[in-house]
Amino acid sequence: NAGVTQTPKFQVLKTGQSMTLQCAQDMNHNSMYWYRQDPGMGLRLIYYSASEGTTDKGEVPNGYNVSRLNKREFSLRLESAAPSQTSVYFCASSEAPLDRRVWPQHFGDGTRLSIL
Amino acid sequence: AQSVTQPDIHITVSEGASLELRCNYSYGATPYLFWYVQSPGQGLQLLLKYFSGDTLVQGIKGFEAEFKRSQSSFNLRKPSVHWSDAAEYFCAVGVGGGYNKLIFGAGTRLAVHP
């Protein structure tokens, strides 16, 4: 099925380890996003990429880095994992921004990450 | 600053009963509003969206939502709930101006009793 694909689906890390979460979309969308979901807090934006070649910080960027590898792929890296980064991570994509119009975002199924 | 409030953390309804999930937003301009649903272990699926025009919008799975500017609300409704509607529901406001970002509420978890 067309959509947003995230890998891996589950991961357990030890404190201080590094890891890259992968995301790819096949809808030819220009914009891509990384969120984290924690109980009672909804989804919070970590980083986003409005178009290929650009990335910007969201609400909670500390401890993360991103790479927009090409139009399809947007990866999230944890350089030195901390227990506070235990969460469910979602990647999303959307059409490019157009003036003030806001497009719906399409989400992957998430990566469940535990840091011990 | 933009924000979304979903006052109800948990709601339980009986199958066949009507449903209304509340959403209040804070945004300076005309808002773009969305409702998403998340089933356990899944990603978020778009239920419906409001961009402009008719304030009552229809979505998938028999859901509808009404935009009320005077109350800064965008409540989600369904006339008759099915057991398969048990999930978590998120309201979001869109921030445009070249950013296309969504601000999410904390979510409302819906349980359905048989």
CSV table of C-alpha atoms in Angstrom, one decimal:
chain,number,residue,atom,x,y,z
A,1,ASN,CA,0.0,0.0,0.0
A,2,ALA,CA,1.1,3.5,-0.7
A,3,GLY,CA,2.0,5.6,2.3
A,4,VAL,CA,4.6,6.3,4.9
A,5,THR,CA,6.9,3.4,6.0
A,6,GLN,CA,8.9,3.5,9.2
A,7,THR,CA,11.7,1.2,10.2
A,8,PRO,CA,12.2,-0.4,12.7
A,9,LYS,CA,8.8,-0.9,14.4
A,10,PHE,CA,10.4,-1.7,17.8
A,11,GLN,CA,13.8,-1.1,19.3
A,12,VAL,CA,15.4,-1.3,22.7
A,13,LEU,CA,18.6,0.6,23.4
A,14,LYS,CA,20.9,1.2,26.3
A,15,THR,CA,21.6,4.6,27.6
A,16,GLY,CA,24.3,6.3,25.5
A,17,GLN,CA,23.8,4.1,22.4
A,18,SER,CA,23.1,5.8,19.0
A,19,MET,CA,20.4,4.9,16.5
A,20,THR,CA,18.8,6.1,13.3
A,21,LEU,CA,15.1,5.8,12.7
A,22,GLN,CA,14.2,5.6,9.0
A,23,CYS,CA,11.2,7.0,7.2
A,24,ALA,CA,10.2,6.8,3.5
A,25,GLN,CA,7.1,8.0,1.7
A,26,ASP,CA,5.9,7.2,-1.8
A,27,MET,CA,3.3,9.9,-2.2
A,28,ASN,CA,5.6,12.4,-3.8
A,29,HIS,CA,5.1,14.7,-0.9
A,30,ASN,CA,7.5,17.6,-0.4
A,31,SER,CA,7.2,18.0,3.3
A,32,MET,CA,8.1,15.5,6.0
A,33,TYR,CA,7.9,15.5,9.8
A,34,TRP,CA,9.1,13.7,12.9
A,35,TYR,CA,6.9,13.5,16.0
A,36,ARG,CA,7.1,11.9,19.4
A,37,GLN,CA,4.1,10.6,21.2
A,38,ASP,CA,4.0,10.4,25.0
A,39,PRO,CA,1.0,9.5,27.2
A,40,GLY,CA,-1.2,12.5,27.9
A,41,MET,CA,0.8,14.8,25.7
A,42,GLY,CA,-0.5,14.2,22.2
A,43,LEU,CA,2.1,14.4,19.4
A,44,ARG,CA,4.9,16.9,19.7
A,45,LEU,CA,6.9,18.0,16.6
A,46,ILE,CA,10.7,17.2,16.8
A,47,TYR,CA,11.9,18.3,13.4
A,48,TYR,CA,10.3,19.0,10.0
A,49,SER,CA,11.5,19.4,6.4
A,50,ALA,CA,9.3,21.7,4.3
A,51,SER,CA,11.1,20.6,1.2
A,52,GLU,CA,14.0,18.6,0.0
A,53,GLY,CA,17.2,20.2,1.3
A,54,THR,CA,15.7,22.0,4.2
A,55,THR,CA,15.1,21.1,7.8
A,56,ASP,CA,13.9,23.1,10.8
A,57,LYS,CA,13.5,22.5,14.5
A,58,GLY,CA,10.1,21.8,16.0
A,59,GLU,CA,8.9,22.0,19.6
A,60,VAL,CA,11.3,19.3,21.1
A,61,PRO,CA,14.5,19.1,19.0
A,62,ASN,CA,17.1,18.6,21.8
A,63,GLY,CA,18.9,15.3,21.6
A,64,TYR,CA,17.9,14.6,18.0
A,65,ASN,CA,19.3,15.3,14.5
A,66,VAL,CA,17.6,14.7,11.1
A,67,SER,CA,18.7,14.2,7.5
A,68,ARG,CA,16.5,14.7,4.5
A,69,LEU,CA,18.3,12.2,2.3
A,70,ASN,CA,16.1,12.9,-0.8
A,71,LYS,CA,12.5,13.7,-1.5
A,72,ARG,CA,11.3,10.3,-0.3
A,73,GLU,CA,13.4,9.8,2.9
A,74,PHE,CA,13.7,11.6,6.2
A,75,SER,CA,15.7,10.0,9.0
A,76,LEU,CA,15.9,10.8,12.7
A,77,ARG,CA,19.0,10.2,14.7
A,78,LEU,CA,19.6,9.8,18.4
A,79,GLU,CA,23.3,10.4,19.0
A,80,SER,CA,23.4,9.4,22.6
A,81,ALA,CA,20.1,7.9,23.8
A,82,ALA,CA,18.7,8.9,27.1
A,83,PRO,CA,15.8,7.2,29.1
A,84,SER,CA,13.7,10.5,28.6
A,85,GLN,CA,13.7,9.6,24.9
A,86,THR,CA,11.7,6.5,25.4
A,87,SER,CA,8.6,7.2,23.3
A,88,VAL,CA,6.7,6.3,20.2
A,89,TYR,CA,8.1,8.1,17.2
A,90,PHE,CA,5.9,8.9,14.2
A,91,CYS,CA,7.0,10.1,10.7
A,92,ALA,CA,4.5,12.0,8.6
A,93,SER,CA,4.4,13.6,5.1
A,94,SER,CA,2.3,16.2,3.4
A,95,GLU,CA,2.0,18.4,0.3
A,96,ALA,CA,4.2,21.4,0.2
A,97,PRO,CA,3.1,24.5,2.0
A,98,LEU,CA,1.1,26.9,-0.2
A,99,ASP,CA,0.5,30.4,1.1
A,100,ARG,CA,-1.5,30.0,4.2
A,101,ARG,CA,-3.1,26.7,3.3
A,102,VAL,CA,-2.4,23.8,5.5
A,103,TRP,CA,-2.4,20.3,4.1
A,104,PRO,CA,-3.3,17.1,6.0
A,105,GLN,CA,-0.4,15.0,7.1
A,106,HIS,CA,-0.2,11.3,6.5
A,107,PHE,CA,1.4,9.2,9.2
A,108,GLY,CA,3.4,6.0,9.4
A,109,ASP,CA,2.7,3.3,12.0
A,110,GLY,CA,5.3,4.4,14.4
A,111,THR,CA,8.5,3.2,16.0
A,112,ARG,CA,8.3,2.1,19.6
A,113,LEU,CA,11.6,2.9,21.2
A,114,SER,CA,12.7,2.0,24.8
A,115,ILE,CA,15.9,3.2,26.3
A,116,LEU,CA,17.1,1.4,29.4
B,1,ALA,CA,0.5,30.9,20.7
B,2,GLN,CA,-1.5,28.3,19.0
B,3,SER,CA,-2.9,25.5,21.2
B,4,VAL,CA,-5.5,22.8,21.2
B,5,THR,CA,-7.4,21.6,24.2
B,6,GLN,CA,-9.3,18.3,24.4
B,7,PRO,CA,-11.0,18.5,27.8
B,8,ASP,CA,-11.9,14.8,28.1
B,9,ILE,CA,-9.1,12.4,28.6
B,10,HIS,CA,-11.3,9.3,28.6
B,11,ILE,CA,-14.9,8.8,27.5
B,12,THR,CA,-16.9,5.6,27.7
B,13,VAL,CA,-20.1,5.1,25.7
B,14,SER,CA,-22.4,2.2,25.0
B,15,GLU,CA,-22.5,0.7,21.6
B,16,GLY,CA,-25.3,2.4,19.6
B,17,ALA,CA,-25.2,5.6,21.7
B,18,SER,CA,-24.3,8.9,20.2
B,19,LEU,CA,-20.9,10.5,20.7
B,20,GLU,CA,-19.5,14.0,21.0
B,21,LEU,CA,-15.8,14.6,21.5
B,22,ARG,CA,-14.8,18.2,22.4
B,23,CYS,CA,-12.0,20.3,21.0
B,24,ASN,CA,-11.2,23.9,21.6
B,25,TYR,CA,-8.4,25.7,19.8
B,26,SER,CA,-6.5,29.0,20.1
B,27,TYR,CA,-5.4,30.5,16.9
B,28,GLY,CA,-5.2,34.1,15.7
B,29,ALA,CA,-6.4,33.6,12.2
B,30,THR,CA,-8.9,31.5,10.4
B,31,PRO,CA,-8.0,28.0,11.5
B,32,TYR,CA,-7.4,24.8,9.5
B,33,LEU,CA,-8.7,22.1,11.7
B,34,PHE,CA,-8.4,18.3,11.7
B,35,TRP,CA,-9.5,15.2,13.5
B,36,TYR,CA,-7.4,12.1,13.5
B,37,VAL,CA,-8.0,8.6,14.9
B,38,GLN,CA,-5.4,6.2,16.3
B,39,SER,CA,-6.2,2.6,16.8
B,40,PRO,CA,-3.9,0.6,19.2
B,41,GLY,CA,-0.5,0.1,17.8
B,42,GLN,CA,-1.3,2.1,14.6
B,43,GLY,CA,-0.5,5.4,13.2
B,44,LEU,CA,-2.9,8.3,12.9
B,45,GLN,CA,-5.6,8.3,10.3
B,46,LEU,CA,-7.3,11.4,9.1
B,47,LEU,CA,-11.1,11.4,9.9
B,48,LEU,CA,-12.0,14.8,8.5
B,49,LYS,CA,-10.7,18.4,8.0
B,50,TYR,CA,-12.1,21.9,7.9
B,51,PHE,CA,-10.6,24.5,5.6
B,52,SER,CA,-13.4,27.0,5.0
B,53,GLY,CA,-17.0,27.2,3.9
B,54,ASP,CA,-19.7,24.9,5.3
B,55,THR,CA,-19.1,24.7,9.1
B,56,LEU,CA,-20.4,21.2,9.3
B,57,VAL,CA,-18.0,18.8,7.7
B,58,GLN,CA,-18.4,15.1,7.0
B,59,GLY,CA,-15.7,12.6,7.4
B,60,ILE,CA,-15.0,8.9,7.1
B,61,LYS,CA,-16.6,6.1,9.2
B,62,GLY,CA,-19.8,8.2,9.7
B,63,PHE,CA,-18.1,11.0,11.7
B,64,GLU,CA,-18.9,14.7,11.4
B,65,ALA,CA,-17.6,17.8,13.0
B,66,GLU,CA,-18.9,21.3,13.4
B,67,PHE,CA,-16.8,24.4,13.4
B,68,LYS,CA,-18.0,27.2,15.7
B,69,ARG,CA,-15.9,30.3,15.4
B,70,SER,CA,-17.7,32.1,18.3
B,71,GLN,CA,-16.8,29.2,20.7
B,72,SER,CA,-13.4,28.4,19.2
B,73,SER,CA,-14.6,24.8,19.0
B,74,PHE,CA,-14.5,21.9,16.5
B,75,ASN,CA,-16.4,19.1,18.2
B,76,LEU,CA,-16.5,15.6,16.6
B,77,ARG,CA,-19.8,13.7,16.6
B,78,LYS,CA,-21.2,10.4,15.6
B,79,PRO,CA,-24.9,9.4,15.9
B,80,SER,CA,-24.4,5.8,16.7
B,81,VAL,CA,-21.1,4.3,17.9
B,82,HIS,CA,-19.8,0.9,16.9
B,83,TRP,CA,-17.4,-1.2,19.0
B,84,SER,CA,-14.8,-0.7,16.3
B,85,ASP,CA,-14.7,3.0,17.1
B,86,ALA,CA,-12.8,2.4,20.3
B,87,ALA,CA,-9.6,4.3,19.8
B,88,GLU,CA,-7.8,7.5,20.6
B,89,TYR,CA,-8.9,10.7,18.9
B,90,PHE,CA,-6.8,13.7,18.3
B,91,CYS,CA,-7.8,17.2,17.3
B,92,ALA,CA,-5.3,19.4,15.6
B,93,VAL,CA,-5.0,23.0,14.3
B,94,GLY,CA,-2.8,23.8,11.3
B,95,VAL,CA,-0.3,26.5,11.2
B,96,GLY,CA,0.3,27.8,7.7
B,97,GLY,CA,2.3,30.6,6.3
B,98,GLY,CA,4.8,28.3,4.7
B,99,TYR,CA,5.2,25.9,7.6
B,100,ASN,CA,2.3,23.5,7.3
B,101,LYS,CA,2.7,22.4,10.9
B,102,LEU,CA,0.0,20.8,13.1
B,103,ILE,CA,-0.5,21.5,16.7
B,104,PHE,CA,-2.2,18.5,18.4
B,105,GLY,CA,-4.4,18.2,21.5
B,106,ALA,CA,-3.5,15.6,24.1
B,107,GLY,CA,-6.1,13.2,22.8
B,108,THR,CA,-9.4,11.6,24.0
B,109,ARG,CA,-9.4,7.8,24.5
B,110,LEU,CA,-12.8,6.3,23.7
B,111,ALA,CA,-14.0,3.0,25.2
B,112,VAL,CA,-17.2,1.4,23.8
B,113,HIS,CA,-19.2,-0.9,26.0
B,114,PRO,CA,-21.2,-3.7,24.3
